[in-house]
Amino acid sequence: MMPTPQDEIAVQRAYDQVADTYANHFRSTEPELPVDLGMIELFASFLPSGKRVLDAGCGAGRMMPVLATFGCQVEGVDFPPEMIRRARQGLGRLLTSVGMTEVARLERAAASHERTGQAVLIARA
């Protein structure tokens, strides 16, 4: 069953309400296991020079600096505005954007990245 627009709004509001608590509690990669971070590093190692990565569902952006450390040019997108606000607070140099309208753009970006040998990382539930 497809989520309704009301469901999407409810999810967005819920994430907006916990954005500061979440971002303050998970400031970097504390919740990730070493094997998870190893998979991210391995993922980045397969990308060509100039590694552009789209972190779809970036939340407060805690994985974006990790990807940047591995030489990736990272763009983060998510749909709760408060999560993006927190990502921008801590990661001003990394581009972030917000909005459900981003979904179509993400699909186009993924197709474009596939054609150009770039990558899209979608790693969160």
PDB file of C-alpha atoms in Angstrom:
ATOM      1  CA  MET A   1       0.000   0.000   0.000  1.00  0.00           C
ATOM      2  CA  MET A   2       1.357   3.394  -1.007  1.00  0.00           C
ATOM      3  CA  PRO A   3       1.649   6.026   1.706  1.00  0.00           C
ATOM      4  CA  THR A   4      -0.840   8.838   1.459  1.00  0.00           C
ATOM      5  CA  PRO A   5       0.195  12.490   1.426  1.00  0.00           C
ATOM      6  CA  GLN A   6      -1.142  12.665   4.996  1.00  0.00           C
ATOM      7  CA  ASP A   7       1.169   9.780   5.989  1.00  0.00           C
ATOM      8  CA  GLU A   8       4.138  11.561   4.456  1.00  0.00           C
ATOM      9  CA  ILE A   9       3.281  14.781   6.301  1.00  0.00           C
ATOM     10  CA  ALA A  10       2.945  12.874   9.590  1.00  0.00           C
ATOM     11  CA  VAL A  11       6.366  11.253   9.105  1.00  0.00           C
ATOM     12  CA  GLN A  12       7.930  14.583   8.180  1.00  0.00           C
ATOM     13  CA  ARG A  13       6.466  16.255  11.284  1.00  0.00           C
ATOM     14  CA  ALA A  14       7.665  13.410  13.521  1.00  0.00           C
ATOM     15  CA  TYR A  15      11.228  13.717  12.218  1.00  0.00           C
ATOM     16  CA  ASP A  16      11.049  17.501  12.521  1.00  0.00           C
ATOM     17  CA  GLN A  17      10.073  17.166  16.189  1.00  0.00           C
ATOM     18  CA  VAL A  18      13.050  14.932  17.040  1.00  0.00           C
ATOM     19  CA  ALA A  19      15.650  16.506  14.739  1.00  0.00           C
ATOM     20  CA  ASP A  20      17.563  18.390  17.423  1.00  0.00           C
ATOM     21  CA  THR A  21      17.510  15.502  19.895  1.00  0.00           C
ATOM     22  CA  TYR A  22      18.609  13.057  17.198  1.00  0.00           C
ATOM     23  CA  ALA A  23      21.382  15.307  15.870  1.00  0.00           C
ATOM     24  CA  ASN A  24      22.656  16.071  19.387  1.00  0.00           C
ATOM     25  CA  HIS A  25      22.669  12.402  20.359  1.00  0.00           C
ATOM     26  CA  PHE A  26      24.228  11.073  17.141  1.00  0.00           C
ATOM     27  CA  ARG A  27      26.859  13.690  16.323  1.00  0.00           C
ATOM     28  CA  SER A  28      28.918  11.380  14.133  1.00  0.00           C
ATOM     29  CA  THR A  29      29.186   7.667  13.427  1.00  0.00           C
ATOM     30  CA  GLU A  30      28.731   6.338  16.990  1.00  0.00           C
ATOM     31  CA  PRO A  31      25.827   4.024  16.054  1.00  0.00           C
ATOM     32  CA  GLU A  32      27.648   2.439  13.101  1.00  0.00           C
ATOM     33  CA  LEU A  33      29.602  -0.751  13.530  1.00  0.00           C
ATOM     34  CA  PRO A  34      33.160  -0.884  12.157  1.00  0.00           C
ATOM     35  CA  VAL A  35      31.953  -3.278   9.458  1.00  0.00           C
ATOM     36  CA  ASP A  36      29.355  -0.693   8.344  1.00  0.00           C
ATOM     37  CA  LEU A  37      32.001   1.998   8.019  1.00  0.00           C
ATOM     38  CA  GLY A  38      34.230  -0.507   6.222  1.00  0.00           C
ATOM     39  CA  MET A  39      31.457  -1.117   3.687  1.00  0.00           C
ATOM     40  CA  ILE A  40      31.175   2.633   3.093  1.00  0.00           C
ATOM     41  CA  GLU A  41      34.925   2.826   2.510  1.00  0.00           C
ATOM     42  CA  LEU A  42      34.791  -0.152   0.161  1.00  0.00           C
ATOM     43  CA  PHE A  43      31.841   1.414  -1.681  1.00  0.00           C
ATOM     44  CA  ALA A  44      33.830   4.634  -2.142  1.00  0.00           C
ATOM     45  CA  SER A  45      36.877   2.710  -3.367  1.00  0.00           C
ATOM     46  CA  PHE A  46      34.904   1.378  -6.342  1.00  0.00           C
ATOM     47  CA  LEU A  47      34.013   4.863  -7.584  1.00  0.00           C
ATOM     48  CA  PRO A  48      35.975   6.710 -10.253  1.00  0.00           C
ATOM     49  CA  SER A  49      37.964   9.875  -9.670  1.00  0.00           C
ATOM     50  CA  GLY A  50      35.723  12.803  -8.721  1.00  0.00           C
ATOM     51  CA  LYS A  51      33.371  10.468  -6.840  1.00  0.00           C
ATOM     52  CA  ARG A  52      29.975  12.192  -6.693  1.00  0.00           C
ATOM     53  CA  VAL A  53      27.650  10.575  -4.172  1.00  0.00           C
ATOM     54  CA  LEU A  54      24.047  11.381  -3.363  1.00  0.00           C
ATOM     55  CA  ASP A  55      23.180  10.488   0.240  1.00  0.00           C
ATOM     56  CA  ALA A  56      19.410  10.144  -0.048  1.00  0.00           C
ATOM     57  CA  GLY A  57      17.811  10.263   3.365  1.00  0.00           C
ATOM     58  CA  CYS A  58      20.835  11.997   4.880  1.00  0.00           C
ATOM     59  CA  GLY A  59      19.009  13.099   8.028  1.00  0.00           C
ATOM     60  CA  ALA A  60      21.252  15.406  10.039  1.00  0.00           C
ATOM     61  CA  GLY A  61      24.128  14.492   7.722  1.00  0.00           C
ATOM     62  CA  ARG A  62      26.361  12.436   9.987  1.00  0.00           C
ATOM     63  CA  MET A  63      27.560  10.122   7.181  1.00  0.00           C
ATOM     64  CA  MET A  64      28.361  12.941   4.760  1.00  0.00           C
ATOM     65  CA  PRO A  65      31.746  13.835   6.345  1.00  0.00           C
ATOM     66  CA  VAL A  66      32.690  10.141   6.293  1.00  0.00           C
ATOM     67  CA  LEU A  67      32.025   9.989   2.554  1.00  0.00           C
ATOM     68  CA  ALA A  68      33.917  13.263   2.050  1.00  0.00           C
ATOM     69  CA  THR A  69      36.896  11.758   3.908  1.00  0.00           C
ATOM     70  CA  PHE A  70      37.031   9.056   1.232  1.00  0.00           C
ATOM     71  CA  GLY A  71      37.215  11.691  -1.502  1.00  0.00           C
ATOM     72  CA  CYS A  72      33.520  11.783  -2.368  1.00  0.00           C
ATOM     73  CA  GLN A  73      31.734  14.935  -3.431  1.00  0.00           C
ATOM     74  CA  VAL A  74      28.588  14.471  -1.363  1.00  0.00           C
ATOM     75  CA  GLU A  75      25.122  15.893  -1.772  1.00  0.00           C
ATOM     76  CA  GLY A  76      22.619  15.082   0.934  1.00  0.00           C
ATOM     77  CA  VAL A  77      18.870  15.204   0.531  1.00  0.00           C
ATOM     78  CA  ASP A  78      16.009  14.478   2.878  1.00  0.00           C
ATOM     79  CA  PHE A  79      12.458  15.638   3.316  1.00  0.00           C
ATOM     80  CA  PRO A  80      12.190  16.756   6.980  1.00  0.00           C
ATOM     81  CA  PRO A  81      13.231  20.441   6.937  1.00  0.00           C
ATOM     82  CA  GLU A  82      14.495  20.351  10.521  1.00  0.00           C
ATOM     83  CA  MET A  83      16.893  17.480   9.754  1.00  0.00           C
ATOM     84  CA  ILE A  84      18.240  19.449   6.802  1.00  0.00           C
ATOM     85  CA  ARG A  85      18.556  22.523   9.031  1.00  0.00           C
ATOM     86  CA  ARG A  86      20.741  20.469  11.375  1.00  0.00           C
ATOM     87  CA  ALA A  87      22.755  19.092   8.467  1.00  0.00           C
ATOM     88  CA  ARG A  88      23.371  22.622   7.209  1.00  0.00           C
ATOM     89  CA  GLN A  89      24.358  23.786  10.704  1.00  0.00           C
ATOM     90  CA  GLY A  90      27.119  21.242  10.962  1.00  0.00           C
ATOM     91  CA  LEU A  91      27.954  20.763   7.308  1.00  0.00           C
ATOM     92  CA  GLY A  92      27.552  24.143   5.689  1.00  0.00           C
ATOM     93  CA  ARG A  93      30.140  23.308   3.048  1.00  0.00           C
ATOM     94  CA  LEU A  94      28.189  20.242   1.893  1.00  0.00           C
ATOM     95  CA  LEU A  95      25.112  20.892  -0.194  1.00  0.00           C
ATOM     96  CA  THR A  96      21.842  19.711   1.287  1.00  0.00           C
ATOM     97  CA  SER A  97      18.315  20.058   0.024  1.00  0.00           C
ATOM     98  CA  VAL A  98      14.867  19.174   1.238  1.00  0.00           C
ATOM     99  CA  GLY A  99      11.413  18.294  -0.024  1.00  0.00           C
ATOM    100  CA  MET A 100       9.214  15.497  -1.235  1.00  0.00           C
ATOM    101  CA  THR A 101       9.538  17.036  -4.682  1.00  0.00           C
ATOM    102  CA  GLU A 102      13.124  15.811  -4.480  1.00  0.00           C
ATOM    103  CA  VAL A 103      12.008  12.214  -5.106  1.00  0.00           C
ATOM    104  CA  ALA A 104      11.615  12.724  -8.852  1.00  0.00           C
ATOM    105  CA  ARG A 105      14.907  14.608  -8.946  1.00  0.00           C
ATOM    106  CA  LEU A 106      16.579  11.771  -7.050  1.00  0.00           C
ATOM    107  CA  GLU A 107      15.319   9.252  -9.571  1.00  0.00           C
ATOM    108  CA  ARG A 108      16.655  11.385 -12.426  1.00  0.00           C
ATOM    109  CA  ALA A 109      19.939  11.898 -10.573  1.00  0.00           C
ATOM    110  CA  ALA A 110      20.311   8.163  -9.980  1.00  0.00           C
ATOM    111  CA  ALA A 111      19.768   7.472 -13.670  1.00  0.00           C
ATOM    112  CA  SER A 112      22.224  10.229 -14.574  1.00  0.00           C
ATOM    113  CA  HIS A 113      24.800   8.943 -12.095  1.00  0.00           C
ATOM    114  CA  GLU A 114      24.487   5.451 -13.572  1.00  0.00           C
ATOM    115  CA  ARG A 115      25.200   6.821 -17.039  1.00  0.00           C
ATOM    116  CA  THR A 116      28.183   8.848 -15.870  1.00  0.00           C
ATOM    117  CA  GLY A 117      29.753   6.260 -13.590  1.00  0.00           C
ATOM    118  CA  GLN A 118      28.837   8.166 -10.435  1.00  0.00           C
ATOM    119  CA  ALA A 119      27.030   6.693  -7.439  1.00  0.00           C
ATOM    120  CA  VAL A 120      23.959   7.101  -5.332  1.00  0.00           C
ATOM    121  CA  LEU A 121      24.135   5.858  -1.753  1.00  0.00           C
ATOM    122  CA  ILE A 122      20.783   5.084  -0.197  1.00  0.00           C
ATOM    123  CA  ALA A 123      21.635   3.314   3.013  1.00  0.00           C
ATOM    124  CA  ARG A 124      19.016   4.186   5.580  1.00  0.00           C
ATOM    125  CA  ALA A 125      15.653   2.734   6.442  1.00  0.00           C
TER     126      ALA A 125
END
